[in-house]
Structure formats: structure tokens, C-alpha cells
mmCIF file of C-alpha atoms in Angstrom:
data_model
loop_
_atom_site.group_PDB
_atom_site.id
_atom_site.type_symbol
_atom_site.label_atom_id
_atom_site.label_comp_id
_atom_site.label_asym_id
_atom_site.label_seq_id
_atom_site.Cartn_x
_atom_site.Cartn_y
_atom_site.Cartn_z
ATOM 1 C CA MET V 1 0.271 -0.335 -0.328
ATOM 2 C CA PRO V 2 1.069 3.802 -0.732
ATOM 3 C CA LEU V 3 3.123 5.448 2.487
ATOM 4 C CA ALA V 4 1.529 5.988 5.525
ATOM 5 C CA ASP V 5 1.213 9.438 7.144
ATOM 6 C CA PRO V 6 2.909 8.742 10.957
ATOM 7 C CA GLY V 7 1.073 11.479 12.165
ATOM 8 C CA PRO V 8 -2.027 9.775 12.682
ATOM 9 C CA ILE V 9 -0.421 6.580 13.179
ATOM 10 C CA ILE V 10 1.206 7.770 16.614
ATOM 11 C CA ALA V 11 -2.043 9.145 17.380
ATOM 12 C CA GLN V 12 -4.163 6.987 17.225
ATOM 13 C CA ALA V 13 -1.265 4.556 19.394
ATOM 14 C CA HIS V 14 -0.934 7.002 22.257
ATOM 15 C CA ALA V 15 -4.766 7.329 22.117
ATOM 16 C CA ARG V 16 -4.260 3.094 22.731
ATOM 17 C CA GLY V 17 -1.307 3.900 25.709
ATOM 18 C CA LEU V 18 0.726 1.595 23.412
ATOM 19 C CA ALA V 19 3.701 2.154 21.324
ATOM 20 C CA VAL V 20 5.297 2.463 17.704
ATOM 21 C CA ILE V 21 8.774 1.729 16.831
ATOM 22 C CA GLY V 22 10.772 3.850 14.854
ATOM 23 C CA ALA V 23 12.742 1.404 13.305
ATOM 24 C CA ASN V 24 16.503 3.555 11.987
ATOM 25 C CA VAL V 25 17.381 1.271 9.145
ATOM 26 C CA SER V 26 20.727 2.032 6.334
ATOM 27 C CA THR V 27 20.139 -0.376 4.436
ATOM 28 C CA ILE V 28 17.736 -1.974 1.379
ATOM 29 C CA GLN V 29 18.258 -5.178 3.142
ATOM 30 C CA MET V 30 17.255 -3.801 6.451
ATOM 31 C CA VAL V 31 14.558 -1.826 5.278
ATOM 32 C CA ARG V 32 13.099 -4.623 3.709
ATOM 33 C CA GLY V 33 13.533 -6.275 6.818
ATOM 34 C CA VAL V 34 11.704 -3.909 9.009
ATOM 35 C CA VAL V 35 8.397 -4.167 6.202
ATOM 36 C CA ARG V 36 8.094 -7.922 6.426
ATOM 37 C CA ALA V 37 8.159 -8.162 9.732
ATOM 38 C CA ALA V 38 5.025 -5.209 10.006
ATOM 39 C CA GLU V 39 3.345 -7.997 8.193
ATOM 40 C CA ASP V 40 4.102 -11.227 10.204
ATOM 41 C CA ALA V 41 3.255 -9.068 13.113
ATOM 42 C CA GLN V 42 0.533 -6.873 12.104
ATOM 43 C CA ARG V 43 1.793 -3.946 13.335
ATOM 44 C CA PRO V 44 2.386 -0.405 12.224
ATOM 45 C CA VAL V 45 5.917 0.687 11.588
ATOM 46 C CA LEU V 46 8.577 3.949 11.122
ATOM 47 C CA ILE V 47 10.945 3.525 8.759
ATOM 48 C CA GLN V 48 13.813 6.032 10.263
ATOM 49 C CA PHE V 49 17.022 7.284 8.433
ATOM 50 C CA ASN V 50 19.257 9.624 10.401
ATOM 51 C CA ARG V 51 22.040 12.034 8.741
ATOM 52 C CA SER V 52 24.591 7.877 8.448
ATOM 53 C CA GLY V 53 21.447 6.158 7.384
ATOM 54 C CA LEU V 54 21.485 8.381 4.371
ATOM 55 C CA SER V 55 24.783 8.530 3.597
ATOM 56 C CA LEU V 56 24.751 4.584 3.275
ATOM 57 C CA ILE V 57 21.697 4.505 1.183
ATOM 58 C CA GLY V 58 22.845 7.182 -1.219
ATOM 59 C CA GLY V 59 20.415 10.015 -0.127
ATOM 60 C CA VAL V 60 17.131 11.256 1.174
ATOM 61 C CA ASP V 61 16.276 10.555 -2.964
ATOM 62 C CA ILE V 62 17.117 7.205 -2.928
ATOM 63 C CA ALA V 63 15.966 6.237 0.971
ATOM 64 C CA ALA V 64 12.440 7.497 -0.125
ATOM 65 C CA HIS V 65 12.405 5.816 -2.883
ATOM 66 C CA VAL V 66 13.499 2.391 -1.477
ATOM 67 C CA VAL V 67 11.077 2.672 1.124
ATOM 68 C CA LYS V 68 8.048 3.638 -0.798
ATOM 69 C CA SER V 69 8.308 0.875 -3.369
ATOM 70 C CA ILE V 70 9.403 -1.830 -0.393
ATOM 71 C CA ALA V 71 5.692 -0.243 1.233
ATOM 72 C CA GLU V 72 3.768 -0.410 -1.935
ATOM 73 C CA ASP V 73 4.191 -4.679 -2.307
ATOM 74 C CA SER V 74 3.385 -4.902 1.021
ATOM 75 C CA GLU V 75 -0.461 -5.109 2.755
ATOM 76 C CA ALA V 76 1.660 -3.442 6.038
ATOM 77 C CA GLU V 77 0.958 0.148 7.269
ATOM 78 C CA ILE V 78 5.055 1.892 6.887
ATOM 79 C CA ALA V 79 5.903 5.442 7.336
ATOM 80 C CA LEU V 80 8.327 7.355 6.762
ATOM 81 C CA HIS V 81 10.459 9.528 9.549
ATOM 82 C CA LEU V 82 14.156 11.772 8.889
ATOM 83 C CA ASP V 83 15.938 11.095 12.477
ATOM 84 C CA HIS V 84 18.114 13.799 14.370
ATOM 85 C CA ALA V 85 18.198 16.682 11.960
ATOM 86 C CA ASP V 86 19.468 19.564 12.763
ATOM 87 C CA THR V 87 19.757 22.249 9.954
ATOM 88 C CA LEU V 88 16.623 23.562 8.599
ATOM 89 C CA ASP V 89 17.596 22.339 5.165
ATOM 90 C CA GLU V 90 17.914 18.564 5.888
ATOM 91 C CA LEU V 91 14.005 19.325 6.632
ATOM 92 C CA SER V 92 13.123 21.051 3.103
ATOM 93 C CA ALA V 93 15.448 18.064 0.772
ATOM 94 C CA ALA V 94 13.200 15.594 3.463
ATOM 95 C CA ILE V 95 10.112 16.772 2.588
ATOM 96 C CA ASN V 96 10.718 17.498 -0.711
ATOM 97 C CA ALA V 97 11.638 13.448 -0.876
ATOM 98 C CA GLY V 98 8.171 12.499 0.178
ATOM 99 C CA PHE V 99 8.918 11.527 4.593
ATOM 100 C CA GLY V 100 6.331 11.470 5.896
ATOM 101 C CA SER V 101 7.649 13.165 9.058
ATOM 102 C CA VAL V 102 10.529 14.971 10.562
ATOM 103 C CA MET V 103 12.757 15.791 13.368
ATOM 104 C CA ILE V 104 14.258 18.847 14.484
ATOM 105 C CA ASP V 105 16.942 18.367 17.376
ATOM 106 C CA GLY V 106 18.197 20.805 18.854
ATOM 107 C CA SER V 107 18.805 19.197 21.992
ATOM 108 C CA THR V 108 22.505 20.432 22.656
ATOM 109 C CA LEU V 109 22.024 24.142 21.703
ATOM 110 C CA PRO V 110 20.989 26.460 25.368
ATOM 111 C CA PHE V 111 17.207 26.366 24.982
ATOM 112 C CA ASP V 112 15.982 29.806 23.719
ATOM 113 C CA GLN V 113 18.438 29.253 20.736
ATOM 114 C CA HIS V 114 16.750 25.774 20.169
ATOM 115 C CA LEU V 115 13.561 27.083 20.612
ATOM 116 C CA THR V 116 14.148 29.232 17.700
ATOM 117 C CA LEU V 117 15.220 26.538 15.656
ATOM 118 C CA ALA V 118 12.134 24.694 16.407
ATOM 119 C CA GLN V 119 9.976 27.302 15.451
ATOM 120 C CA SER V 120 10.574 28.117 12.547
ATOM 121 C CA ALA V 121 11.388 24.190 11.520
ATOM 122 C CA LYS V 122 7.449 23.947 12.841
ATOM 123 C CA GLY V 123 6.825 26.964 10.636
ATOM 124 C CA LEU V 124 8.981 24.954 7.711
ATOM 125 C CA VAL V 125 6.275 22.390 8.080
ATOM 126 C CA THR V 126 3.120 23.550 8.830
ATOM 127 C CA TRP V 127 2.767 24.169 4.922
ATOM 128 C CA SER V 128 3.061 19.794 4.346
ATOM 129 C CA ARG V 129 1.092 19.089 7.002
ATOM 130 C CA LEU V 130 3.598 16.709 8.316
ATOM 131 C CA SER V 131 4.255 16.145 11.683
ATOM 132 C CA LEU V 132 7.247 17.452 13.623
ATOM 133 C CA GLU V 133 9.581 15.722 16.176
ATOM 134 C CA ALA V 134 11.998 17.475 18.318
ATOM 135 C CA GLU V 135 14.144 16.221 21.828
ATOM 136 C CA LEU V 136 14.565 18.839 24.121
ATOM 137 C CA GLY V 137 16.973 17.563 26.981
ATOM 138 C CA HIS V 138 19.836 15.949 25.747
ATOM 139 C CA VAL V 139 19.985 11.674 25.689
ATOM 140 C CA ALA V 140 23.533 10.569 25.512
ATOM 141 C CA GLY V 141 25.546 7.969 24.035
ATOM 142 C CA ASP V 142 26.880 6.420 20.652
ATOM 143 C CA GLU V 143 24.845 6.030 18.040
ATOM 144 C CA ALA V 144 26.322 6.976 14.291
ATOM 145 C CA GLY V 145 24.626 9.339 12.352
ATOM 146 C CA VAL V 146 23.891 11.801 15.488
ATOM 147 C CA THR V 147 25.444 14.280 17.631
ATOM 148 C CA ILE V 148 26.164 12.937 20.763
ATOM 149 C CA GLY V 149 27.233 14.588 24.589
ATOM 150 C CA ASP V 150 26.595 14.733 27.976
ATOM 151 C CA ALA V 151 23.369 12.929 29.053
ATOM 152 C CA SER V 152 21.500 16.559 29.622
ATOM 153 C CA TRP V 153 17.936 15.020 31.663
ATOM 154 C CA THR V 154 14.552 16.836 30.830
ATOM 155 C CA ASN V 155 12.968 19.882 32.183
ATOM 156 C CA PRO V 156 9.481 18.690 33.223
ATOM 157 C CA ASP V 157 9.086 22.683 33.247
ATOM 158 C CA GLU V 158 10.792 23.546 30.254
ATOM 159 C CA ALA V 159 8.992 20.511 28.363
ATOM 160 C CA ALA V 160 5.563 22.730 28.741
ATOM 161 C CA ARG V 161 6.714 25.957 27.298
ATOM 162 C CA PHE V 162 8.667 24.538 24.908
ATOM 163 C CA VAL V 163 5.929 22.915 23.720
ATOM 164 C CA GLU V 164 3.140 25.832 24.154
ATOM 165 C CA ALA V 165 6.107 28.202 22.003
ATOM 166 C CA THR V 166 6.251 25.685 19.211
ATOM 167 C CA GLY V 167 3.706 23.721 18.572
ATOM 168 C CA VAL V 168 5.658 20.049 17.841
ATOM 169 C CA ASP V 169 3.492 17.392 17.504
ATOM 170 C CA TRP V 170 5.654 14.907 19.687
ATOM 171 C CA LEU V 171 8.093 15.249 22.199
ATOM 172 C CA ALA V 172 11.242 13.248 22.534
ATOM 173 C CA VAL V 173 12.965 13.216 25.375
ATOM 174 C CA ALA V 174 15.965 11.591 28.039
ATOM 175 C CA VAL V 175 14.838 10.421 31.456
ATOM 176 C CA GLY V 176 17.594 7.738 31.664
ATOM 177 C CA ASN V 177 17.547 6.423 28.012
ATOM 178 C CA THR V 178 21.009 6.196 26.244
ATOM 179 C CA HIS V 179 20.820 6.153 22.418
ATOM 180 C CA GLY V 180 23.669 2.499 21.629
ATOM 181 C CA GLY V 181 24.416 1.267 25.187
ATOM 182 C CA PRO V 182 23.367 0.539 28.098
ATOM 183 C CA ALA V 183 20.344 2.773 30.193
ATOM 184 C CA VAL V 184 22.162 5.566 33.160
ATOM 185 C CA GLY V 185 20.543 4.633 36.183
ATOM 186 C CA GLY V 186 17.516 3.293 34.893
ATOM 187 C CA LEU V 187 14.346 4.618 33.237
ATOM 188 C CA GLN V 188 13.862 8.065 35.181
ATOM 189 C CA ALA V 189 9.910 7.656 35.860
ATOM 190 C CA GLU V 190 8.767 10.504 37.999
ATOM 191 C CA ARG V 191 10.563 12.623 35.665
ATOM 192 C CA LEU V 192 9.043 11.219 32.634
ATOM 193 C CA GLN V 193 5.176 11.428 34.992
ATOM 194 C CA ALA V 194 5.445 15.269 35.154
ATOM 195 C CA ILE V 195 6.456 15.337 31.156
ATOM 196 C CA ARG V 196 3.426 14.028 30.631
ATOM 197 C CA ASP V 197 1.380 15.649 32.974
ATOM 198 C CA VAL V 198 2.665 19.201 31.816
ATOM 199 C CA ALA V 199 3.223 18.312 27.861
ATOM 200 C CA PRO V 200 0.216 17.674 25.609
ATOM 201 C CA VAL V 201 1.604 15.449 22.764
ATOM 202 C CA PRO V 202 2.734 12.203 22.158
ATOM 203 C CA LEU V 203 6.328 10.840 24.079
ATOM 204 C CA VAL V 204 9.407 9.986 22.160
ATOM 205 C CA LEU V 205 11.731 7.330 23.482
ATOM 206 C CA HIS V 206 15.998 7.877 22.034
ATOM 207 C CA GLY V 207 18.107 4.908 22.875
ATOM 208 C CA ALA V 208 16.197 2.765 24.248
ATOM 209 C CA SER V 209 18.080 -0.302 23.445
ATOM 210 C CA GLY V 210 19.318 -1.025 27.389
ATOM 211 C CA LEU V 211 15.737 -0.342 28.954
ATOM 212 C CA THR V 212 14.330 -3.088 30.788
ATOM 213 C CA ASP V 213 11.163 -4.846 28.902
ATOM 214 C CA ASP V 214 9.400 -3.606 32.781
ATOM 215 C CA GLU V 215 11.632 -0.257 32.664
ATOM 216 C CA LEU V 216 9.337 0.388 28.665
ATOM 217 C CA ARG V 217 5.205 -0.923 29.701
ATOM 218 C CA VAL V 218 5.984 1.554 32.552
ATOM 219 C CA ALA V 219 7.897 4.406 29.902
ATOM 220 C CA VAL V 220 4.553 3.564 27.575
ATOM 221 C CA ASN V 221 1.814 3.986 30.042
ATOM 222 C CA LEU V 222 3.507 7.675 30.679
ATOM 223 C CA GLY V 223 3.610 8.605 27.551
ATOM 224 C CA VAL V 224 5.731 6.833 25.241
ATOM 225 C CA ALA V 225 3.753 6.664 21.873
ATOM 226 C CA LYS V 226 7.342 6.267 19.846
ATOM 227 C CA ILE V 227 9.862 4.121 20.816
ATOM 228 C CA ASN V 228 13.271 4.178 18.413
ATOM 229 C CA VAL V 229 15.180 1.227 17.962
ATOM 230 C CA GLY V 230 18.609 0.916 16.066
ATOM 231 C CA THR V 231 21.629 -0.027 17.830
ATOM 232 C CA ALA V 232 19.676 -3.941 18.296
ATOM 233 C CA LEU V 233 18.441 -3.735 13.929
ATOM 234 C CA HIS V 234 22.029 -2.626 12.772
ATOM 235 C CA GLN V 235 23.529 -5.297 14.982
ATOM 236 C CA ALA V 236 20.829 -8.010 13.948
ATOM 237 C CA ALA V 237 22.156 -7.521 10.415
ATOM 238 C CA ALA V 238 25.727 -7.435 10.905
ATOM 239 C CA ARG V 239 26.340 -10.785 12.720
ATOM 240 C CA GLY V 240 24.288 -12.136 10.123
ATOM 241 C CA MET V 241 25.927 -11.125 8.049
ATOM 242 C CA ALA V 242 29.254 -12.465 9.367
ATOM 243 C CA ASP V 243 27.803 -15.483 10.114
ATOM 244 C CA TRP V 244 26.993 -16.396 6.917
ATOM 245 C CA LEU V 245 30.334 -14.933 5.366
ATOM 246 C CA SER V 246 31.834 -17.188 7.945
ATOM 247 C CA GLU V 247 30.588 -20.326 6.359
ATOM 248 C CA ASN V 248 30.199 -18.958 3.475
ATOM 249 C CA PRO V 249 33.456 -16.793 2.650
ATOM 250 C CA ASN V 250 32.919 -15.579 -1.207
ATOM 251 C CA ASP V 251 29.447 -14.987 -0.858
ATOM 252 C CA LEU V 252 28.435 -11.542 -0.192
ATOM 253 C CA ARG V 253 24.662 -11.600 -1.736
ATOM 254 C CA GLY V 254 23.885 -14.813 0.039
ATOM 255 C CA ALA V 255 25.447 -12.815 3.030
ATOM 256 C CA LEU V 256 22.678 -8.998 2.177
ATOM 257 C CA SER V 257 20.543 -12.287 2.105
ATOM 258 C CA GLN V 258 21.049 -13.042 5.597
ATOM 259 C CA SER V 259 20.788 -9.756 6.363
ATOM 260 C CA GLU V 260 17.446 -9.518 6.221
ATOM 261 C CA VAL V 261 16.783 -11.764 7.605
ATOM 262 C CA ALA V 262 18.338 -11.123 11.148
ATOM 263 C CA VAL V 263 16.692 -7.896 10.952
ATOM 264 C CA ARG V 264 13.113 -9.520 10.198
ATOM 265 C CA GLU V 265 13.774 -11.577 13.062
ATOM 266 C CA GLU V 266 15.027 -9.207 15.628
ATOM 267 C CA ALA V 267 12.024 -6.567 13.913
ATOM 268 C CA SER V 268 9.863 -8.783 14.756
ATOM 269 C CA THR V 269 10.475 -9.509 18.521
ATOM 270 C CA LEU V 270 10.638 -5.711 18.567
ATOM 271 C CA LEU V 271 7.336 -5.034 16.942
ATOM 272 C CA ALA V 272 5.435 -7.742 19.277
ATOM 273 C CA ALA V 273 6.779 -7.137 22.512
ATOM 274 C CA THR V 274 6.496 -3.694 21.939
ATOM 275 C CA TRP V 275 2.779 -3.287 21.323
ATOM 276 C CA ALA V 276 2.562 -4.669 24.393
ATOM 277 C CA PHE V 277 4.221 -2.864 26.313
ATOM 278 C CA GLY V 278 0.846 -0.841 26.691
ATOM 279 C CA GLY V 279 -1.532 -3.777 28.060
#
């Protein structure tokens, strides 16, 4: 089917107390694996690219074409999202290419500069009716294509002001989660609840790989409607290729196919579990 609008997918999940996976990918095989997993689980999914993923696959236009083509041959509800852009030019390129939602990441900027950047991004996307995500506080860690610095936890009072002043549709929060590695001290549930109480928009959790299933279930119950997954999918793809090449060292085509199988298996587990977190 045609690419879906991410806005209603996230809004409906939020209203039902559920969460949707935002799957960060870098290759055609990873896209195919995630889409096949969405078919298996009969769940919606957002296919996401950050700067590193876009560079590997060949840019925003190729990324959009690949995802559109694979989605059109599928019965799954597939949407396309730009992750961790920090310039308006990146947003414009993705919008023109056909991305359904975008993220502006000014999380390492001083608050007032960040607010101004997000306001400009909201103005840019308003005419196209795309959903805009922003991150307040800063999720640290180790992930290709993402600006990494020291963690800075989201301040609930700033979150209330930021959402009201910018009109962002989704707010990514830093509440103990970490890109590409173990969580820092675990989920800060009280902080997350305080943010939920003053910021009436779907919340997004980046860097959720280090949180336990119980912590993710609590997060979804406290307003998280999108959980981004990147590291686990890339590790699965690499593991699938490595396992194949260890037995078939000259068969790159087979290794690429096996990376798709491994991503499909990993994404299937994540999709089934994440949807259940709202239960």
C-alpha cells in the first residue's frame, strides 16, 4: 500500500496507550527486513533514517524511493521519518523527497536557541501538514549519525514551555535512556510522569536499547508513543552477514540476504513486544 501518514499512526497509538517502533535503518536489506516483520506482526512501523543511514543508502531521494517501492508491495502500514536532522535544509530535502514526518534536533543548543530553531522548523513543515518531532534534554551515548554529548535530562517545566511555544507534534525526552548502550541509572519514571502531565503531546523514547521490558512498559503507560530502535537492528544485520560469511566467505549476495533475515527476526520480536508494552 502507499506510504502511510505517521501523524495518525502515532496519535492513535498514544490515544490507546500503545507504542509504535521507529526503526532506524541504513540499507535496502534492513528496510525489507523491517517491512516483512511489520507484515508478520500486523503492526504499523516507522522506517527512519538519520544522517549516517542516508549517507549509506545514497541520500534522501533514494531512501524515499526505496521505502515507497517496498511499502507499495506490502500490506503493512509503513511510514517514513527523518531522524536527528539539525538544519532546516535537511528538513526541506526530506519533505521534498516525500518523507512523512521529520525531526529537528537542537538538543545540544542553549534552550532559547533550541526553541527558535524548533519554531522555524514548525513553520517549515506547517504548509505540508507533516508531523514535527523535537528532542528536549539530550540523550547521550554512541550512535552513528547522531550528535553525541553528555546526557542532559529533560526538565518538565522547560518541556511545558517548549511544547506550547513551538507547537511540535512529538517530544523526544531524556529520562535515563541512552543511544546505543545501557541506560544511565534506569528509567526516571517520576521525571517522565511530570513531563507527561505538562506536555500534552505523544512522547518519544530514543536510545531505549538499555531499558528493561518492565521499564519500557512503564514508559508507554506514561505517554511514550514512539520507541526508536537502531542499534539492535544494525547489530542483527551485522551478525547475520558475519555468520553467513564465516561459512561462505565469497558469497556477498547470500550475506546481504541473511542480514535481511536477521533484521526481520529482530524487528518481529521488537514489534510484538513493544505493542504489548501498553497492556
